Coordinates of N, CA and C in Angstrom, one line a residue:
X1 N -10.5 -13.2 35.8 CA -11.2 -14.3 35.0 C -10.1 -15.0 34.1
X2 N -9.1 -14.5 33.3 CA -8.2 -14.9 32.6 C -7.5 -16.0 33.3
X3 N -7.1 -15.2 34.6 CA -6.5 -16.3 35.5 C -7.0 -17.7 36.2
X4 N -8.5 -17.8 36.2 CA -9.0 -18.3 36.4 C -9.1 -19.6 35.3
X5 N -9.4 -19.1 34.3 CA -9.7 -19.9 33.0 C -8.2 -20.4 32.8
X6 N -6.8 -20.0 32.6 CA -6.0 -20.3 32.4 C -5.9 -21.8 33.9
X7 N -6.3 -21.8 35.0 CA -6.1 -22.2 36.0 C -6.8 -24.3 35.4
X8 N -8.0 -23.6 34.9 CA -9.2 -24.5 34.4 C -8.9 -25.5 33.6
X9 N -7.9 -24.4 32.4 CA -7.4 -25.2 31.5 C -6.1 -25.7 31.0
X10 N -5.3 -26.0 32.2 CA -3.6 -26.1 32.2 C -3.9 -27.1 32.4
X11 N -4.7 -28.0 32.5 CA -4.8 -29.8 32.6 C -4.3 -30.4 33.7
X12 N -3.9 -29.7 34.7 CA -3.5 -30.1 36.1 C -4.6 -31.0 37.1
X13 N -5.5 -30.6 36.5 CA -6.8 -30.8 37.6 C -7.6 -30.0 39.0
X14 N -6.1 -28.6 39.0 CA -6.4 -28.2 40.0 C -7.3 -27.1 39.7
X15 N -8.0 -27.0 40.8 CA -9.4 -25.9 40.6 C -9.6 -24.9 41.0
X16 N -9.8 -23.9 40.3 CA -9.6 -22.8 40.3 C -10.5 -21.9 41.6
X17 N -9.4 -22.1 42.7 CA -10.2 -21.3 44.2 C -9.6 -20.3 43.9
X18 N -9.7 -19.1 45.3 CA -9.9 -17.8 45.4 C -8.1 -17.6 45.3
X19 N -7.8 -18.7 46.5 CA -6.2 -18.5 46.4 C -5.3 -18.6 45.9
X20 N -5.6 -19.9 44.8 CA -4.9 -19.8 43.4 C -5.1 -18.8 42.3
X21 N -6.5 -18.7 42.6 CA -6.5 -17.5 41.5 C -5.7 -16.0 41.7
X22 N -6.1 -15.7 43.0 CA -5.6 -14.8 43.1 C -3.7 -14.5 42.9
X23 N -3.2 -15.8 43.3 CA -1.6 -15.9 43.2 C -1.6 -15.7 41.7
X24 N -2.2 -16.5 40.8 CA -1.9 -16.7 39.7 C -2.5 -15.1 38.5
X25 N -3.1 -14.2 39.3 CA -3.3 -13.3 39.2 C -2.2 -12.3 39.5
X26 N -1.7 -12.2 40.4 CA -0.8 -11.5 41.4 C -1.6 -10.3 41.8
X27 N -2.2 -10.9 42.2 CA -3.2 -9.6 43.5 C -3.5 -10.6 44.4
X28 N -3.9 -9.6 45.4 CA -4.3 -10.5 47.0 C -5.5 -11.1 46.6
X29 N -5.7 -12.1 47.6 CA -7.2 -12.7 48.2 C -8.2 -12.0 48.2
X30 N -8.1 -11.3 49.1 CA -9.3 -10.2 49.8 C -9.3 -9.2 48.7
X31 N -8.7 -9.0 47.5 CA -9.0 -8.3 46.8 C -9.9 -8.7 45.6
X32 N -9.1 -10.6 45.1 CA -10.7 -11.3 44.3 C -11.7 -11.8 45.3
X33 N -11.5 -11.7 46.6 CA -13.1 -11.9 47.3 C -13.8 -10.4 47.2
X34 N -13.4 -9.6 46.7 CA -14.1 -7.9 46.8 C -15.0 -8.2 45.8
X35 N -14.8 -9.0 44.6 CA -15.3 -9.0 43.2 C -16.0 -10.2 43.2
X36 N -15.4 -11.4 44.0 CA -16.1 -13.0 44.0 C -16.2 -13.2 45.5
X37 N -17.2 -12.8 46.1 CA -17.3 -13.1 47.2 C -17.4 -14.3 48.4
X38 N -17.3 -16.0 47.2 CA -17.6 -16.9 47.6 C -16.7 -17.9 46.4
X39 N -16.3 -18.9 47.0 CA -15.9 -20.0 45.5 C -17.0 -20.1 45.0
X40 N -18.6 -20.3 45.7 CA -19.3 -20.6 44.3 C -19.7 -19.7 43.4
X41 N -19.4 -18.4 44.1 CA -19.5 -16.9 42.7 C -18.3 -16.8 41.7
X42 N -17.5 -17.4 42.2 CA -15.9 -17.6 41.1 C -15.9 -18.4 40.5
X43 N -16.8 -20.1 40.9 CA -17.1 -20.7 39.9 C -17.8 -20.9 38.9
X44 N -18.9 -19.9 39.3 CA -20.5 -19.5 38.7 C -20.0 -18.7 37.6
X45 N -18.8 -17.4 37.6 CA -18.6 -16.3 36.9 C -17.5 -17.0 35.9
X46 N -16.6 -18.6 36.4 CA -15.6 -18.8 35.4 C -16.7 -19.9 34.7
X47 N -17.5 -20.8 35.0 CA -18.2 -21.5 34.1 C -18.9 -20.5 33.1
X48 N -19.5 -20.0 33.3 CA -20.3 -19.0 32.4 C -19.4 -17.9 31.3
X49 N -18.0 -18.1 31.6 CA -17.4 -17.7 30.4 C -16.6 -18.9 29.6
X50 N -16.4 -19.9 30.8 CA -16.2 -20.8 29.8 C -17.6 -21.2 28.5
X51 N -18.8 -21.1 29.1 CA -19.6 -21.3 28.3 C -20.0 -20.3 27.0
X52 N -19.2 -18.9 27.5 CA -19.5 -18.2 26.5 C -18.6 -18.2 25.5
X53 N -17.2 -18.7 25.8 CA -16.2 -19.0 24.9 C -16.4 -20.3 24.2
X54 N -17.1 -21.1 24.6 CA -17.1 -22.5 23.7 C -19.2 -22.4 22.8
X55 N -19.4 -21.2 22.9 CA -20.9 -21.6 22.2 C -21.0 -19.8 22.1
X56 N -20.5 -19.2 20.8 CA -20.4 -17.8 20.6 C -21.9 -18.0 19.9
X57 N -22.4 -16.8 19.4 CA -23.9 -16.8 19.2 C -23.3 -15.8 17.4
X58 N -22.4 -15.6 17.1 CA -22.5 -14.7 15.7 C -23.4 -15.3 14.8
X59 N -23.7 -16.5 14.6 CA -24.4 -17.5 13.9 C -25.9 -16.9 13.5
X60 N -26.4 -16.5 14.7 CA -27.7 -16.1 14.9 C -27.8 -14.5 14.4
X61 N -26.8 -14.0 14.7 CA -26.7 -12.6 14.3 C -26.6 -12.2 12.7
X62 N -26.3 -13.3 11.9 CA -25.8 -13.5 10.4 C -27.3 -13.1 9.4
X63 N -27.8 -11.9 9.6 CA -29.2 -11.7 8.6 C -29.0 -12.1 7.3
X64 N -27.5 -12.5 6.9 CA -27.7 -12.7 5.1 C -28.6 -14.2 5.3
X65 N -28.7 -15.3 6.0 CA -28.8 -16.1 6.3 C -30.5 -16.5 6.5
X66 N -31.4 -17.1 6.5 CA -32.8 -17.5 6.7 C -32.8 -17.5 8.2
X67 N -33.5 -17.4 8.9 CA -33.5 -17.6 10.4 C -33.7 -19.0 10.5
X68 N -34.6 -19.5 10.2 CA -34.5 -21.4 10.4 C -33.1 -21.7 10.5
X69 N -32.4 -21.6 9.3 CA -31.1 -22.0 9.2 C -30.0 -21.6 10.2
X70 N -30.1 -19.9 10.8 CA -29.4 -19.4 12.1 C -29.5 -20.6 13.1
X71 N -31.2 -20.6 13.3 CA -31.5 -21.1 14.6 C -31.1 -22.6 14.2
X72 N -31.0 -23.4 13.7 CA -30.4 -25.0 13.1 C -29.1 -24.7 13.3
X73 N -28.0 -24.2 12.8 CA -27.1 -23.9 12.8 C -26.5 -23.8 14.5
X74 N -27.0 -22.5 15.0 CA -27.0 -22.0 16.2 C -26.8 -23.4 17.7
X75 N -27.9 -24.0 17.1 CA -28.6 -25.2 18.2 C -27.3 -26.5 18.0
X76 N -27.0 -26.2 17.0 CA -26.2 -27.6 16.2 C -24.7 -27.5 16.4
X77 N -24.3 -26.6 16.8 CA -22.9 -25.8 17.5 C -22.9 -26.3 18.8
X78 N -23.9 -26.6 19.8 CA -23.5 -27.4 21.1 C -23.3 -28.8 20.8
X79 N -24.0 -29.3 20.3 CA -23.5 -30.9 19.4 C -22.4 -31.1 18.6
X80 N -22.2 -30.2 17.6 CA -20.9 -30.1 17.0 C -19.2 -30.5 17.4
X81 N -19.1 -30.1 19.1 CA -17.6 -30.5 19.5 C -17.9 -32.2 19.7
X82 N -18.8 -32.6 19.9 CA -18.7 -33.9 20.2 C -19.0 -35.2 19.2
X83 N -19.0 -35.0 18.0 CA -19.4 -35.4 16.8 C -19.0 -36.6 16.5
X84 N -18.2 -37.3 17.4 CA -18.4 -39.0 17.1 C -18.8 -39.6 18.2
X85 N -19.0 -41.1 18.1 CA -20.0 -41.9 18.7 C -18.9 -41.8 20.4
X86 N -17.8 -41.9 20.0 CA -16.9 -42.1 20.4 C -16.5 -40.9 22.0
X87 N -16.6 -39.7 21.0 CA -16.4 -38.6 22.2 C -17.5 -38.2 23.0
X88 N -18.7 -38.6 22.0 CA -20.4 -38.4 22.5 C -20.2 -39.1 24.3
X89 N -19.9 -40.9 24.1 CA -19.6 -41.3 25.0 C -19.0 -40.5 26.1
X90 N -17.8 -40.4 25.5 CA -16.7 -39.9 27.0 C -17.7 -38.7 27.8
X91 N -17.9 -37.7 26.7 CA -18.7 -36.6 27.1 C -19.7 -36.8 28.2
X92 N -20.6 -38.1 28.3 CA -21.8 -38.1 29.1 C -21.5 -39.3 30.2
X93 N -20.3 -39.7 30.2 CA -19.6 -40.4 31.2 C -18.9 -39.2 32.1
X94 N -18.2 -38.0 31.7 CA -17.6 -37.2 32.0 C -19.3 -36.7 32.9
X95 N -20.2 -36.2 32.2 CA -21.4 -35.5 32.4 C -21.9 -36.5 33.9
X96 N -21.8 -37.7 34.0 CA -22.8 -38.3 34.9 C -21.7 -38.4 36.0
X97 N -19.9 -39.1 35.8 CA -19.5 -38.9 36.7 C -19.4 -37.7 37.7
X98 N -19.6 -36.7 36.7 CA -19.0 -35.1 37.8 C -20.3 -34.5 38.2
X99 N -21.3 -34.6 37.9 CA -22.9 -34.4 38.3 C -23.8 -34.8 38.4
X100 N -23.8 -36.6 38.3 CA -24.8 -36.7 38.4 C -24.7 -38.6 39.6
X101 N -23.5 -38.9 38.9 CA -23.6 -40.4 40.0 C -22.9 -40.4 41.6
X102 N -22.8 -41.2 41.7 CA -23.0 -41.1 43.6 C -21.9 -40.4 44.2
X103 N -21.0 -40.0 43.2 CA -19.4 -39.7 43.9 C -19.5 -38.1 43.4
X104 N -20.5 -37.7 43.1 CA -20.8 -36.3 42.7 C -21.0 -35.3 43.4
X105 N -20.6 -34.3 44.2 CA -21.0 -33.7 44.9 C -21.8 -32.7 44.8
X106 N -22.2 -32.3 46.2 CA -23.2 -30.7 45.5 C -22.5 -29.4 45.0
X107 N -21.1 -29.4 44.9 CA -20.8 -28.1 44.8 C -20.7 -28.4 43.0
X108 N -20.4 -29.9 42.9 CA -20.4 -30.0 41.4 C -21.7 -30.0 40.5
X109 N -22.7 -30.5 41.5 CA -23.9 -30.2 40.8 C -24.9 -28.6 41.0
X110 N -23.7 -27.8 41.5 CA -24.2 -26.7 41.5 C -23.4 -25.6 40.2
X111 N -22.6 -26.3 39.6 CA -21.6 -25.8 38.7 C -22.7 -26.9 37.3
X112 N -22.9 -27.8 37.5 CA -24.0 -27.9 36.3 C -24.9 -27.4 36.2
X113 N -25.7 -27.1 37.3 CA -26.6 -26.3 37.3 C -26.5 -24.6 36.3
X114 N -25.0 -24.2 36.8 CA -24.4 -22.7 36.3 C -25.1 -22.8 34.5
X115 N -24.5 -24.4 34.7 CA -24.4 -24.3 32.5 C -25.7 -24.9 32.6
X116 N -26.6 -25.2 32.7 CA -27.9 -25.5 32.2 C -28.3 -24.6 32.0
X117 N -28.5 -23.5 33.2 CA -28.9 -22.1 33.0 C -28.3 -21.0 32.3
X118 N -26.9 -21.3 31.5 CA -26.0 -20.4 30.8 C -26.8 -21.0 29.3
X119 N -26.9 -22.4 29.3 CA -27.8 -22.7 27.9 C -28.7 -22.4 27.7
X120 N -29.6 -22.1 28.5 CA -31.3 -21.5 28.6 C -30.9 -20.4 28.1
X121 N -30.3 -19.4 29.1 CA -30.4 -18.0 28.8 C -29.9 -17.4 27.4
X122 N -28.8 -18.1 26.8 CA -28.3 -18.6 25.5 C -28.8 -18.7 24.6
X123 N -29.6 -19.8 24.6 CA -31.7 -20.2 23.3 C -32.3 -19.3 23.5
X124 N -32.3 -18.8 25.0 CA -33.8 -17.6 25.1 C -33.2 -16.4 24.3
X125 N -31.8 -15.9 24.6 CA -31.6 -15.1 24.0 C -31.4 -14.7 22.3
X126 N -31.3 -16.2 21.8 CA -31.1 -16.4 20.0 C -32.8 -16.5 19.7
X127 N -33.5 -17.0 20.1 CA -34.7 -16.7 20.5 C -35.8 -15.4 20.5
X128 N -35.0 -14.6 20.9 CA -35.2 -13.1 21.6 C -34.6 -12.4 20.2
X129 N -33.6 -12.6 20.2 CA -33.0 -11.7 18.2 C -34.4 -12.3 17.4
X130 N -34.6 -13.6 17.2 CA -35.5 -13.9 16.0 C -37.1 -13.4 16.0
X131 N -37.4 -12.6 17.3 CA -38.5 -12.4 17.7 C -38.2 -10.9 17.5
X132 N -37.4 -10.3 17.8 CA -37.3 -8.9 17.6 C -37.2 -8.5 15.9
X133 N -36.5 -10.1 15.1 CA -36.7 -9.7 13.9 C -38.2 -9.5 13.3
X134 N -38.9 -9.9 14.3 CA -40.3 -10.6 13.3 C -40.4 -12.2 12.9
X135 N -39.4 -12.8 12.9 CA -39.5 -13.9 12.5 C -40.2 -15.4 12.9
X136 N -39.9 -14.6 14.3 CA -40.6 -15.8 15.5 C -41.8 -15.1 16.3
X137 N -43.1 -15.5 16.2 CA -44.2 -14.6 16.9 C -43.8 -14.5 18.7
X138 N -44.0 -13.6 19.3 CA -44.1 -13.3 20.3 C -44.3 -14.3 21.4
X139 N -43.7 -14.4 22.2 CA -44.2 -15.8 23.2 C -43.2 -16.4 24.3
X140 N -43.6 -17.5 24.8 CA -42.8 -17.9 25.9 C -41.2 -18.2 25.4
X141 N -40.5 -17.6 25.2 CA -38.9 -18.0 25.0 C -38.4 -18.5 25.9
X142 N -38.6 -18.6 26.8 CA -38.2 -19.8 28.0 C -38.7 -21.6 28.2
X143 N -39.8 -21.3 27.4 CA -40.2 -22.3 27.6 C -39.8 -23.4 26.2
X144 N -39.8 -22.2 25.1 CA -39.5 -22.7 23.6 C -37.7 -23.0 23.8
X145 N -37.0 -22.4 24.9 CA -35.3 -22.9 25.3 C -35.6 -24.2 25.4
X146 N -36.2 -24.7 26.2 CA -36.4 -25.7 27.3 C -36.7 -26.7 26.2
X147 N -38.1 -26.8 25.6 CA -38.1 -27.5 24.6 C -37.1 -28.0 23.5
X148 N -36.1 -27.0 23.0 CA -34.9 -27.2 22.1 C -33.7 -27.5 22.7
X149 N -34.0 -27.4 23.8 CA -32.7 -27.6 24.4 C -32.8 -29.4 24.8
X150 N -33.8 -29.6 24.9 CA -34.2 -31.2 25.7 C -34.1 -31.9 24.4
X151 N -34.5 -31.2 23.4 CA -34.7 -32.3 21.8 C -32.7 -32.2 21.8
X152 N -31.7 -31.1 21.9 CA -30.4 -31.3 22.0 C -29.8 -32.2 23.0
X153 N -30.5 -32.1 23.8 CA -29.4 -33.3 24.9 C -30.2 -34.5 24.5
X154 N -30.7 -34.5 24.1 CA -31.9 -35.9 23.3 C -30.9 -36.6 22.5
X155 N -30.7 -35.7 21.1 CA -29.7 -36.4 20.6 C -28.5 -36.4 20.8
X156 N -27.5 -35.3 21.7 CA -26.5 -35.8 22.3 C -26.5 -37.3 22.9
X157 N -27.2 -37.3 23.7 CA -27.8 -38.7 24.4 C -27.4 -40.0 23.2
X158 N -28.9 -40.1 22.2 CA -28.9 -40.9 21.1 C -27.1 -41.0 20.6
X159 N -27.0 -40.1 20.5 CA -25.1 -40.0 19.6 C -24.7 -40.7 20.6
X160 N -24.7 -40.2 21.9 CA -23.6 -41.6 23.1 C -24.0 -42.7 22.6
X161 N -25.1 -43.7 22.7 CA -25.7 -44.7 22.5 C -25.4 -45.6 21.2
X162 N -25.0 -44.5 20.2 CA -25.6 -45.0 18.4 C -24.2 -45.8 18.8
X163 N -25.0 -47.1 17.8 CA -23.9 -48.4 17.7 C -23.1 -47.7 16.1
X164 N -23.2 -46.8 15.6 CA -22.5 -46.6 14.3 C -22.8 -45.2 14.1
X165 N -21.8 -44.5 13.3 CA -21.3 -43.0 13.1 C -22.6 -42.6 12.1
X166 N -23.2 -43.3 11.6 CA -24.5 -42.9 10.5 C -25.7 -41.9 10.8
X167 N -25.9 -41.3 11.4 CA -26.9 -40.7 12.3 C -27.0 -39.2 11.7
X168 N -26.1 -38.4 11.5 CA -25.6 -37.1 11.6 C -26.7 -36.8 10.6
X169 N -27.3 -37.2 9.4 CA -28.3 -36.8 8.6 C -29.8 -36.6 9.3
X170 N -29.7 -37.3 10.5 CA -31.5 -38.0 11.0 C -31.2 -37.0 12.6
X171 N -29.8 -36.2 12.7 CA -30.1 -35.3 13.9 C -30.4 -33.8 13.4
X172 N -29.9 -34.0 12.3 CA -30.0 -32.8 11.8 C -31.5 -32.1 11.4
X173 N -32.2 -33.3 10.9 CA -33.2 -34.0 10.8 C -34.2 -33.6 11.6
X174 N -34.3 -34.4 12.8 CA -34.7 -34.0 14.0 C -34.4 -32.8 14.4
X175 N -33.5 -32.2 14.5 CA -33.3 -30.9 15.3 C -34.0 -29.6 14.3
X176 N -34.1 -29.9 12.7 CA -34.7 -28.9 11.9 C -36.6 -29.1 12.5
X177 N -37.1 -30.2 12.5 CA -38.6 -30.5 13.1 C -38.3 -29.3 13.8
X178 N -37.5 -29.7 15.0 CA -37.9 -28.9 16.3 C -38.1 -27.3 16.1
X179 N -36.9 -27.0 15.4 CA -36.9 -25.6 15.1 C -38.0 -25.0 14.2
X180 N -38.5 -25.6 13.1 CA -39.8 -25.6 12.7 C -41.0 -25.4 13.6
X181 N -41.0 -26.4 14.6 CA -42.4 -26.3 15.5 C -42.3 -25.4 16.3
X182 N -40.9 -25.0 16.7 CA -41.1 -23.8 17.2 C -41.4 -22.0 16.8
X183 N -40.8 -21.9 15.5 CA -41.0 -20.4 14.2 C -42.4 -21.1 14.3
X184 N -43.4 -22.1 13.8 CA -44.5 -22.4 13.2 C -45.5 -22.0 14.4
X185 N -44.9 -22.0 16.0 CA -46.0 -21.2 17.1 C -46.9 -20.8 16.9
X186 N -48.4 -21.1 17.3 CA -49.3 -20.0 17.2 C -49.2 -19.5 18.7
X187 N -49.2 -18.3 18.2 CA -49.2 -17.4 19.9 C -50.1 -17.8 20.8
X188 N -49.7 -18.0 22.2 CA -51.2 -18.4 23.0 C -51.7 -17.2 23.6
X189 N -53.0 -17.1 23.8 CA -53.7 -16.1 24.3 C -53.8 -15.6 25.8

């Protein structure tokens, strides 16, 4: 994995297959196919740590803290790297060229796919602590992801768009509603 991520992040462009990795490992092929059976299990296993190295969860684990505030906080850390109007942009130019517009392929939209579902399981799981605290009633945490996660790429979105840096008060804003309406749940029956 190390060698992999190191491969990811040396700014070359080149991408981290079985055979580079492995060289840059110094073990054979057929020894990371024993463990990654396929490029798209080597891609699936290095996106998913890249994602767990750029969005750590201690935030949520912090009991001196109010749980609204974890969960605000927590949600507000995926928005956080991209914090001007400026990088918002690049970020969802970056996002539409490599998965989503016509020169995108499926193996790239199978590597977005990886992180959509590394962010779900991510919310469900900060989600899952605040429910075991008591603090969140019992309930669909998949669905309550999905909801907080759409109001975040919402205002990611809004931030590409905003004609001026003024905003940061009215996302914060917005993203405290959301987390409100979700702790405020009444359980469905």
């Amino acid at each position: 994995m190390k060698a992999a991520m190191e491969i990811l992040y040396d700014g070359t462009g080149e991408r981290p297959s079985v055979r580079t990795v492995a060289a840059r490992a110094g073990i054979g092929a057929s020894t990371l196919r024993y463990y990654f059976p396929t490029q798209r299990a080597l891609m699936d296993a290095v996106l998913t740590a890249v994602y767990d190295e750029s969005l750590p969860d201690e935030r949520i684990r912090d009991t001196s803290a109010p749980a609204r505030q974890r969960l605000i906080d927590s949600l507000w850390s995926i928005l956080d790297p991209v914090a001007s109007v400026t990088e918002a942009r690049a970020v969802w130019e970056g996002v539409f060229s490599s998965f989503i517009g016509p020169t995108a392929s499926d193996e790239s939209r199978a590597g977005y796919l990886v992180l959509e579902r590394e962010a779900l399981h991510r919310v469900e799981a900060w989600l899952a602590i605040l429910e075991a605290e008591g603090t969140l009633k019992p309930g669909d945490n998949s669905a309550r992801a999905r909801f907080l996660l759409t109001v975040v790429d919402g205002l990611s979105i809004e931030r590409a768009l905003a004609a001026s840096g003024e905003r940061i008060e009215g996302e914060r804003a917005t993203l405290a509603f959301a987390v409100d309406a979700v702790l405020a749940e009444a359980p469905r029956a």
